[in-house]
mmCIF file of C-alpha atoms in Angstrom:
data_model
loop_
_atom_site.group_PDB
_atom_site.id
_atom_site.type_symbol
_atom_site.label_atom_id
_atom_site.label_comp_id
_atom_site.label_asym_id
_atom_site.label_seq_id
_atom_site.Cartn_x
_atom_site.Cartn_y
_atom_site.Cartn_z
ATOM 1 C CA MET A 1 146.211 31.829 254.938
ATOM 2 C CA SER A 2 146.308 35.029 254.598
ATOM 3 C CA PRO A 3 142.855 37.071 253.144
ATOM 4 C CA GLU A 4 144.937 38.638 250.232
ATOM 5 C CA VAL A 5 146.391 35.295 248.770
ATOM 6 C CA GLN A 6 142.306 34.039 248.792
ATOM 7 C CA ILE A 7 141.108 36.897 246.632
ATOM 8 C CA ARG A 8 143.809 36.331 243.929
ATOM 9 C CA SER A 9 143.066 32.842 244.292
ATOM 10 C CA THR A 10 139.620 32.381 243.404
ATOM 11 C CA LYS A 11 136.541 34.395 241.343
ATOM 12 C CA PRO A 12 134.109 36.273 243.138
ATOM 13 C CA ALA A 13 131.238 34.651 244.086
ATOM 14 C CA ALA A 14 128.132 35.757 245.968
ATOM 15 C CA MET A 15 128.293 34.767 250.049
ATOM 16 C CA SER A 16 125.638 33.225 249.726
ATOM 17 C CA ASN A 17 122.259 32.186 247.426
ATOM 18 C CA LEU A 18 119.785 32.138 250.032
ATOM 19 C CA TYR A 19 120.474 37.031 249.561
ATOM 20 C CA THR A 20 120.621 36.980 245.905
ATOM 21 C CA ALA A 21 117.102 34.698 245.870
ATOM 22 C CA LEU A 22 115.659 37.740 247.874
ATOM 23 C CA LEU A 23 116.511 40.216 245.882
ATOM 24 C CA ALA A 24 115.522 38.703 243.192
ATOM 25 C CA ILE A 25 111.843 37.862 245.142
ATOM 26 C CA SER A 26 111.665 41.877 245.386
ATOM 27 C CA PHE A 27 112.501 42.618 241.859
ATOM 28 C CA GLY A 28 110.427 40.104 240.823
ATOM 29 C CA VAL A 29 107.183 41.025 242.886
ATOM 30 C CA VAL A 30 107.725 44.874 241.875
ATOM 31 C CA LEU A 31 108.022 44.332 238.886
ATOM 32 C CA ALA A 32 104.428 42.366 238.609
ATOM 33 C CA THR A 33 103.102 45.095 240.217
ATOM 34 C CA ALA A 34 104.056 47.510 238.665
ATOM 35 C CA ALA A 35 103.195 45.554 235.291
ATOM 36 C CA PHE A 36 99.212 44.713 237.303
ATOM 37 C CA VAL A 37 99.405 47.866 237.907
ATOM 38 C CA ALA A 38 99.716 49.461 234.111
ATOM 39 C CA VAL A 39 97.200 46.506 232.496
ATOM 40 C CA LYS A 40 94.490 47.485 234.771
ATOM 41 C CA CYS A 41 95.607 51.555 234.198
ATOM 42 C CA TYR A 42 95.640 50.369 230.228
ATOM 43 C CA PHE A 43 92.042 48.092 230.676
ATOM 44 C CA ILE A 44 90.257 51.293 232.764
ATOM 45 C CA TYR A 45 92.053 54.265 231.157
ATOM 46 C CA GLU A 46 92.933 53.614 227.697
ATOM 47 C CA THR A 47 96.356 55.116 228.139
ATOM 48 C CA LEU A 48 98.846 54.337 230.463
ATOM 49 C CA PHE A 49 100.688 58.071 230.991
ATOM 50 C CA LYS A 50 97.879 60.602 229.681
ATOM 51 C CA ILE A 51 95.075 62.113 231.837
ATOM 52 C CA PRO A 52 91.539 61.115 230.248
ATOM 53 C CA MET B 1 128.655 40.326 253.400
ATOM 54 C CA SER B 2 128.140 41.799 256.659
ATOM 55 C CA ASN B 3 125.186 41.424 258.659
ATOM 56 C CA LEU B 4 124.160 44.714 257.975
ATOM 57 C CA THR B 5 123.882 44.059 254.327
ATOM 58 C CA LYS B 6 122.150 40.444 254.699
ATOM 59 C CA ILE B 7 119.652 42.647 257.160
ATOM 60 C CA LEU B 8 119.126 45.286 254.702
ATOM 61 C CA ILE B 9 117.616 42.925 252.092
ATOM 62 C CA VAL B 10 115.318 40.873 253.946
ATOM 63 C CA LEU B 11 114.472 44.233 255.126
ATOM 64 C CA LEU B 12 113.609 45.117 251.505
ATOM 65 C CA THR B 13 112.669 42.282 250.481
ATOM 66 C CA ILE B 14 109.491 42.637 253.467
ATOM 67 C CA SER B 15 109.226 46.109 252.405
ATOM 68 C CA VAL B 16 108.649 45.519 249.035
ATOM 69 C CA ILE B 17 106.476 42.528 249.249
ATOM 70 C CA PHE B 18 104.677 44.742 251.812
ATOM 71 C CA LEU B 19 104.016 47.646 249.299
ATOM 72 C CA CYS B 20 103.567 45.748 246.609
ATOM 73 C CA GLY B 21 100.380 43.964 248.602
ATOM 74 C CA ILE B 22 99.344 47.826 249.231
ATOM 75 C CA VAL B 23 99.122 48.868 245.772
ATOM 76 C CA VAL B 24 97.913 45.934 244.073
ATOM 77 C CA THR B 25 95.198 46.047 246.543
ATOM 78 C CA TYR B 26 94.696 49.654 246.458
ATOM 79 C CA VAL B 27 93.892 49.394 242.171
ATOM 80 C CA ALA B 28 92.606 46.113 242.640
ATOM 81 C CA ASN B 29 89.381 47.700 244.639
ATOM 82 C CA ALA B 30 90.565 51.615 243.202
ATOM 83 C CA ASP B 31 86.521 52.646 241.728
ATOM 84 C CA ASN B 32 86.171 53.260 237.749
ATOM 85 C CA TYR B 33 85.751 56.959 237.690
ATOM 86 C CA LYS B 34 85.482 56.745 233.419
ATOM 87 C CA GLN B 35 82.723 54.505 233.517
ATOM 88 C CA LYS B 36 81.313 56.411 236.347
ATOM 89 C CA TYR B 37 81.995 59.755 234.520
ATOM 90 C CA ALA B 38 80.342 58.963 231.364
ATOM 91 C CA GLN B 39 77.278 57.777 233.613
ATOM 92 C CA LEU B 40 76.974 60.715 235.470
ATOM 93 C CA ASN B 41 77.424 62.519 232.188
ATOM 94 C CA SER B 42 74.603 60.074 230.299
ATOM 95 C CA GLU B 43 72.447 60.946 233.697
ATOM 96 C CA ARG B 44 73.001 64.849 233.420
ATOM 97 C CA ASP B 45 72.461 64.432 229.553
ATOM 98 C CA SER B 46 68.974 63.205 230.740
ATOM 99 C CA LEU B 47 67.898 65.540 233.885
ATOM 100 C CA GLU B 48 68.852 68.371 230.653
ATOM 101 C CA LYS B 49 66.648 66.847 227.931
ATOM 102 C CA ASP B 50 63.813 66.841 231.177
ATOM 103 C CA LYS B 51 64.535 69.757 232.422
ATOM 104 C CA GLU B 52 63.591 71.047 228.665
ATOM 105 C CA SER B 53 60.501 69.068 228.330
ATOM 106 C CA LEU B 54 59.831 69.924 232.110
ATOM 107 C CA ASN B 55 60.159 74.082 230.700
ATOM 108 C CA ASN B 56 58.061 73.254 227.519
ATOM 109 C CA GLN B 57 55.354 71.773 229.913
ATOM 110 C CA LEU B 58 55.517 74.534 232.157
ATOM 111 C CA LYS B 59 54.954 76.683 229.706
ATOM 112 C CA GLU B 60 52.233 75.549 228.321
ATOM 113 C CA LYS B 61 51.185 74.709 231.567
ATOM 114 C CA ILE B 62 51.447 78.537 231.852
ATOM 115 C CA GLN B 63 49.688 79.251 228.603
ATOM 116 C CA GLN B 64 46.910 77.184 229.227
ATOM 117 C CA LYS B 65 46.785 79.232 232.664
ATOM 118 C CA ASP B 66 46.038 82.347 230.787
ATOM 119 C CA ASP B 67 43.522 80.562 228.532
ATOM 120 C CA LEU B 68 42.050 79.612 231.282
ATOM 121 C CA GLU B 69 41.561 82.768 232.928
ATOM 122 C CA LYS B 70 40.792 84.429 230.238
ATOM 123 C CA SER B 71 38.049 82.312 229.792
ATOM 124 C CA LEU B 72 36.609 82.589 233.484
ATOM 125 C CA ASN B 73 37.401 86.055 233.090
ATOM 126 C CA GLY B 74 34.736 86.393 230.856
ATOM 127 C CA GLN B 75 32.311 83.441 232.352
ATOM 128 C CA LEU B 76 32.595 85.532 235.356
ATOM 129 C CA ALA B 77 31.502 88.945 233.260
ATOM 130 C CA THR B 78 28.948 86.755 231.850
ATOM 131 C CA LEU B 79 27.932 85.616 235.179
ATOM 132 C CA LYS B 80 27.514 88.825 237.215
ATOM 133 C CA THR B 81 25.358 90.813 233.912
ATOM 134 C CA ARG B 82 23.169 87.094 235.220
ATOM 135 C CA ALA B 83 23.142 87.644 238.269
ATOM 136 C CA ASP B 84 22.154 90.901 238.134
ATOM 137 C CA ASP B 85 19.579 90.270 235.434
ATOM 138 C CA LEU B 86 18.532 87.808 237.929
ATOM 139 C CA GLN B 87 18.621 89.895 241.234
ATOM 140 C CA ALA B 88 16.483 92.185 238.859
ATOM 141 C CA LYS B 89 14.062 89.766 237.974
ATOM 142 C CA ILE B 90 14.263 88.699 241.508
ATOM 143 C CA ASN B 91 12.714 92.340 242.657
ATOM 144 C CA THR B 92 10.041 92.164 239.868
ATOM 145 C CA VAL B 93 8.816 88.249 241.452
ATOM 146 C CA GLU B 94 8.344 89.759 244.558
ATOM 147 C CA ARG B 95 6.439 92.614 243.390
ATOM 148 C CA GLU B 96 4.212 90.094 241.486
ATOM 149 C CA ARG B 97 4.548 88.002 244.587
ATOM 150 C CA ALA B 98 3.208 90.612 246.829
ATOM 151 C CA GLU B 99 0.409 91.303 243.992
ATOM 152 C CA LEU B 100 -0.267 87.465 244.103
ATOM 153 C CA LEU B 101 -0.112 87.751 247.788
ATOM 154 C CA GLU B 102 -3.028 90.386 247.807
ATOM 155 C CA ARG B 103 -5.209 88.630 245.182
ATOM 156 C CA VAL B 104 -4.682 85.253 246.718
ATOM 157 C CA ASN B 105 -6.115 87.415 250.043
ATOM 158 C CA GLY B 106 -9.039 88.313 248.041
ATOM 159 C CA TRP B 107 -10.001 85.142 246.537
ATOM 160 C CA ALA B 108 -9.477 83.532 249.455
ATOM 161 C CA SER B 109 -12.510 85.818 250.582
ATOM 162 C CA ILE B 110 -14.474 85.191 247.454
ATOM 163 C CA THR B 111 -13.685 81.584 248.012
ATOM 164 C CA LYS B 112 -15.817 81.972 251.764
ATOM 165 C CA ASP B 113 -17.788 83.514 249.893
ATOM 166 C CA PHE B 114 -18.508 80.781 247.618
ATOM 167 C CA GLN B 115 -18.705 78.141 249.880
ATOM 168 C CA ALA B 116 -21.542 80.046 252.038
ATOM 169 C CA THR B 117 -23.035 80.694 248.368
ATOM 170 C CA THR B 118 -22.120 76.589 247.467
ATOM 171 C CA GLU B 119 -23.961 75.532 250.512
ATOM 172 C CA LYS B 120 -27.076 77.390 250.013
ATOM 173 C CA GLN B 121 -27.508 76.278 246.507
ATOM 174 C CA THR B 122 -26.618 72.412 247.898
ATOM 175 C CA GLN B 123 -29.117 73.007 249.712
ATOM 176 C CA LEU B 124 -31.836 74.458 247.312
ATOM 177 C CA LEU B 125 -30.218 71.585 244.893
ATOM 178 C CA THR B 126 -31.213 69.196 247.760
ATOM 179 C CA THR B 127 -34.677 70.903 247.711
ATOM 180 C CA ALA B 128 -34.956 70.405 244.037
ATOM 181 C CA GLN B 129 -33.800 67.147 244.097
ATOM 182 C CA GLU B 130 -36.469 66.363 246.165
ATOM 183 C CA ASP B 131 -38.932 67.892 244.300
ATOM 184 C CA LEU B 132 -37.511 67.094 240.428
ATOM 185 C CA LYS B 133 -38.537 63.154 242.368
ATOM 186 C CA GLN B 134 -42.335 64.089 243.086
ATOM 187 C CA LEU B 135 -42.022 65.804 239.785
ATOM 188 C CA LYS B 136 -41.010 61.938 238.113
ATOM 189 C CA ALA B 137 -43.030 60.593 240.020
ATOM 190 C CA GLU B 138 -45.949 62.238 238.779
ATOM 191 C CA GLU B 139 -45.101 61.922 235.417
ATOM 192 C CA ILE B 140 -44.329 58.558 235.540
ATOM 193 C CA LYS B 141 -48.210 58.710 236.200
ATOM 194 C CA LEU B 142 -48.946 61.310 233.268
ATOM 195 C CA GLY B 143 -47.243 58.959 231.183
ATOM 196 C CA LYS B 144 -49.845 56.392 232.071
ATOM 197 C CA GLU B 145 -52.779 58.324 231.277
ATOM 198 C CA LEU B 146 -51.077 59.442 227.804
ATOM 199 C CA GLU B 147 -50.520 55.739 226.876
ATOM 200 C CA GLN B 148 -53.423 55.457 228.143
ATOM 201 C CA THR B 149 -55.970 58.364 226.084
ATOM 202 C CA SER B 150 -53.185 57.803 223.302
ATOM 203 C CA ALA B 151 -54.855 54.344 222.790
ATOM 204 C CA ALA B 152 -58.111 55.619 222.930
ATOM 205 C CA LEU B 153 -56.808 59.005 220.485
ATOM 206 C CA VAL B 154 -55.813 55.427 218.438
ATOM 207 C CA GLU B 155 -59.620 54.410 218.627
ATOM 208 C CA LYS B 156 -60.900 57.710 217.758
ATOM 209 C CA THR B 157 -58.668 58.240 214.626
ATOM 210 C CA ALA B 158 -59.879 54.739 213.154
ATOM 211 C CA ILE B 159 -62.870 56.395 213.533
ATOM 212 C CA ILE B 160 -62.213 59.497 212.202
ATOM 213 C CA GLU B 161 -60.658 57.928 209.627
ATOM 214 C CA ALA B 162 -63.408 55.424 209.017
ATOM 215 C CA ALA B 163 -66.198 58.596 209.059
ATOM 216 C CA GLU B 164 -64.020 60.590 206.714
ATOM 217 C CA THR B 165 -63.615 58.052 203.994
ATOM 218 C CA GLU B 166 -67.732 57.794 204.434
ATOM 219 C CA LYS B 167 -67.409 61.252 203.641
ATOM 220 C CA ARG B 168 -65.339 61.041 200.954
ATOM 221 C CA ARG B 169 -67.674 58.648 199.385
ATOM 222 C CA LEU B 170 -71.264 60.661 200.437
ATOM 223 C CA ILE B 171 -69.069 64.315 198.710
ATOM 224 C CA GLU B 172 -68.013 62.210 195.573
ATOM 225 C CA GLU B 173 -72.128 61.153 195.151
ATOM 226 C CA LYS B 174 -73.209 64.575 195.640
ATOM 227 C CA ALA B 175 -71.318 65.866 193.321
ATOM 228 C CA ASP B 176 -71.951 63.159 190.628
ATOM 229 C CA LEU B 177 -75.587 64.499 191.852
ATOM 230 C CA GLN B 178 -75.032 67.614 191.278
ATOM 231 C CA ASN B 179 -73.566 67.552 187.985
ATOM 232 C CA GLN B 180 -76.137 65.271 186.550
ATOM 233 C CA LEU B 181 -78.595 67.775 188.037
ATOM 234 C CA ASP B 182 -76.608 70.876 186.181
ATOM 235 C CA ASN B 183 -76.682 68.926 183.021
ATOM 236 C CA THR B 184 -80.370 68.109 183.375
ATOM 237 C CA MET B 185 -81.173 71.726 184.367
ATOM 238 C CA GLN B 186 -78.922 73.855 181.970
ATOM 239 C CA ALA B 187 -80.231 72.802 178.966
ATOM 240 C CA GLY B 188 -83.701 74.821 180.503
ATOM 241 C CA GLY B 189 -81.670 77.900 181.416
ATOM 242 C CA LYS B 190 -81.002 77.462 184.992
ATOM 243 C CA ALA B 191 -78.621 76.092 187.453
ATOM 244 C CA ALA B 192 -79.342 74.407 190.974
ATOM 245 C CA SER B 193 -78.377 76.383 193.918
ATOM 246 C CA ALA B 194 -76.125 74.913 196.637
ATOM 247 C CA GLY B 195 -78.372 74.196 199.387
ATOM 248 C CA THR B 196 -77.817 74.375 202.986
ATOM 249 C CA PRO B 197 -77.325 70.377 204.838
ATOM 250 C CA VAL B 198 -79.246 69.396 207.813
ATOM 251 C CA THR B 199 -77.932 66.587 209.619
ATOM 252 C CA GLN B 200 -80.762 65.210 212.104
ATOM 253 C CA GLU B 201 -78.976 62.285 212.995
ATOM 254 C CA LYS B 202 -75.131 62.476 214.384
ATOM 255 C CA GLY B 203 -73.142 60.296 212.074
ATOM 256 C CA HIS B 204 -75.440 61.162 209.047
ATOM 257 C CA ALA B 205 -75.517 63.741 206.713
ATOM 258 C CA LEU B 206 -78.949 64.398 205.039
ATOM 259 C CA PRO B 207 -79.527 65.389 201.709
ATOM 260 C CA ALA B 208 -80.041 68.736 200.878
ATOM 261 C CA LYS B 209 -82.058 70.583 199.266
ATOM 262 C CA THR B 210 -82.024 71.975 195.912
ATOM 263 C CA THR B 211 -83.263 75.089 194.361
ATOM 264 C CA ALA B 212 -83.444 76.190 190.757
ATOM 265 C CA ALA B 213 -81.750 79.802 190.406
ATOM 266 C CA ALA B 214 -80.671 81.239 187.076
ATOM 267 C CA ILE B 215 -77.461 81.297 186.597
ATOM 268 C CA ASN B 216 -77.298 84.597 184.374
ATOM 269 C CA LEU B 217 -74.424 85.196 183.034
ATOM 270 C CA LYS B 218 -74.212 87.382 180.222
ATOM 271 C CA GLY B 219 -71.583 88.214 177.267
ATOM 272 C CA LEU B 220 -70.792 89.523 173.825
ATOM 273 C CA ILE B 221 -70.104 87.789 170.828
ATOM 274 C CA SER B 222 -66.607 88.537 170.183
ATOM 275 C CA GLU B 223 -65.764 86.185 166.943
ATOM 276 C CA VAL B 224 -68.069 84.253 164.268
ATOM 277 C CA ASP B 225 -66.900 81.298 162.809
ATOM 278 C CA VAL B 226 -69.559 80.987 160.273
ATOM 279 C CA LYS B 227 -68.241 77.768 158.231
ATOM 280 C CA ASN B 228 -67.075 76.019 160.801
ATOM 281 C CA SER B 229 -70.537 76.933 163.132
ATOM 282 C CA LEU B 230 -68.438 78.589 165.429
ATOM 283 C CA ALA B 231 -69.160 81.432 168.027
ATOM 284 C CA THR B 232 -66.538 82.830 170.879
ATOM 285 C CA ILE B 233 -68.338 84.646 173.873
ATOM 286 C CA SER B 234 -66.784 87.429 175.678
ATOM 287 C CA ILE B 235 -66.842 84.894 178.726
ATOM 288 C CA GLY B 236 -65.271 82.394 180.327
ATOM 289 C CA SER B 237 -64.172 79.948 183.174
ATOM 290 C CA ALA B 238 -63.445 83.459 185.621
ATOM 291 C CA ASP B 239 -67.439 84.129 185.356
ATOM 292 C CA GLY B 240 -68.460 80.948 185.552
ATOM 293 C CA VAL B 241 -68.836 79.124 182.002
ATOM 294 C CA LYS B 242 -68.827 75.315 182.013
ATOM 295 C CA GLU B 243 -68.679 73.137 179.043
ATOM 296 C CA GLY B 244 -72.661 71.925 178.450
ATOM 297 C CA MET B 245 -73.708 75.427 179.243
ATOM 298 C CA LYS B 246 -76.292 77.235 176.423
ATOM 299 C CA PHE B 247 -76.102 81.056 175.128
ATOM 300 C CA HIS B 248 -78.850 82.668 174.315
ATOM 301 C CA VAL B 249 -78.024 85.012 171.530
ATOM 302 C CA THR B 250 -79.584 88.168 170.686
ATOM 303 C CA ARG B 251 -79.673 91.597 168.781
ATOM 304 C CA GLY B 252 -82.229 93.867 169.876
ATOM 305 C CA ASN B 253 -84.798 92.145 170.550
ATOM 306 C CA GLU B 254 -84.963 89.373 167.958
ATOM 307 C CA PHE B 255 -83.485 85.849 168.673
ATOM 308 C CA VAL B 256 -80.418 85.293 166.290
ATOM 309 C CA CYS B 257 -79.401 81.822 167.847
ATOM 310 C CA ASP B 258 -77.846 79.702 170.887
ATOM 311 C CA VAL B 259 -74.191 78.569 170.931
ATOM 312 C CA LEU B 260 -73.352 75.408 172.771
ATOM 313 C CA ILE B 261 -69.880 75.957 175.105
ATOM 314 C CA VAL B 262 -67.781 73.078 173.936
ATOM 315 C CA ASP B 263 -64.707 74.732 175.139
ATOM 316 C CA VAL B 264 -63.742 76.951 177.999
ATOM 317 C CA ASP B 265 -60.813 79.691 178.540
ATOM 318 C CA THR B 266 -60.599 81.912 181.703
ATOM 319 C CA GLU B 267 -61.881 84.658 179.909
ATOM 320 C CA LYS B 268 -63.183 83.597 176.960
ATOM 321 C CA ALA B 269 -65.788 80.358 175.820
ATOM 322 C CA VAL B 270 -66.085 78.570 172.602
ATOM 323 C CA GLY B 271 -69.386 77.162 171.085
ATOM 324 C CA VAL B 272 -71.450 75.447 168.609
ATOM 325 C CA LEU B 273 -74.092 77.633 167.078
ATOM 326 C CA GLU B 274 -77.629 76.049 167.155
ATOM 327 C CA LEU B 275 -80.813 77.108 165.818
ATOM 328 C CA VAL B 276 -79.205 79.963 163.337
ATOM 329 C CA GLN B 277 -82.284 82.104 162.250
ATOM 330 C CA ALA B 278 -81.903 82.801 158.850
ATOM 331 C CA ALA B 279 -83.423 85.296 158.549
ATOM 332 C CA THR B 280 -80.910 87.265 161.160
ATOM 333 C CA GLY B 281 -78.235 87.162 159.056
ATOM 334 C CA GLY B 282 -76.752 84.877 161.755
ATOM 335 C CA PRO B 283 -74.821 85.604 164.727
ATOM 336 C CA LYS B 284 -72.308 89.043 164.535
ATOM 337 C CA VAL B 285 -69.198 90.558 166.664
ATOM 338 C CA GLY B 286 -71.249 92.019 169.433
ATOM 339 C CA ASP B 287 -74.204 90.623 169.956
ATOM 340 C CA ASN B 288 -75.966 89.871 172.620
ATOM 341 C CA ALA B 289 -74.873 85.935 174.391
ATOM 342 C CA ALA B 290 -76.823 84.698 178.016
ATOM 343 C CA THR B 291 -77.721 82.283 179.506
ATOM 344 C CA ASN B 292 -81.366 83.487 180.009
ATOM 345 C CA LEU B 293 -83.746 85.492 178.176
#
């Protein structure tokens, strides 16, 4: 069995769902951190990007 | 997927979690600078207000200090003036004090002399008091004698009063007898002369000797009232004329009438005509009137 044959015959699929989950967790953590920082900044300074 | 990719995914995940944790911790513990800014701003405003009020108070205090300084300067000047006056008074008082000390020294010497004199006077007073006591004792004796003498005097006075009463009674009897004698002798143109009483016995008066004496009063007829048989003669009681006397009226050697005196004045007397001689024409003004022919 050759590798070219295998590529042609099957759909591309993730090599492992574990690493996809790790990437998803990382993305979620970054997103949650950004949201937390934004909320905190808004409640304290009542703006997100301006310097009060 | 190669192993390197797998390792990178794992490291990426770990680093993301670590860094996100740090960020969250830092943001969660970050200070609220806006709140601190507002707080500090309010504190600054309050401090500025305090500064203004303190400045105002400082100005007021400075003004008060100036006023107080002015008033104190005025008081200081007044006090200096008073101090000068008091100093002058002190000088005057010191001079007076010196004079008074001199006078006190003089008075002290005078007082010593006075004390010596007082001691002498005290001795004299003691002597005088002793004399006074003796005089009082004598006075008491004399008072007793005076009381005895007074009692005797009262007795003598009672006796004298009795004698006076008897004397008055005798005088009244004498006057009565004298009047009776005068009335008896006047008809004959005579009057009894006053006799000299001779008292032979003490306390008993003897009757006086009576002798007949001519009255010998002479006057003139000054007024004639033939109608009422009255005539007025020119002598009265001042010359001794009394009621009841009888005057003989003559003209030359002729007997005209008698005048019996019935009313006597001081310088004239009025009487009733008696024994009128018709041949002579009755009494006329200017005829002589006498008690004795």
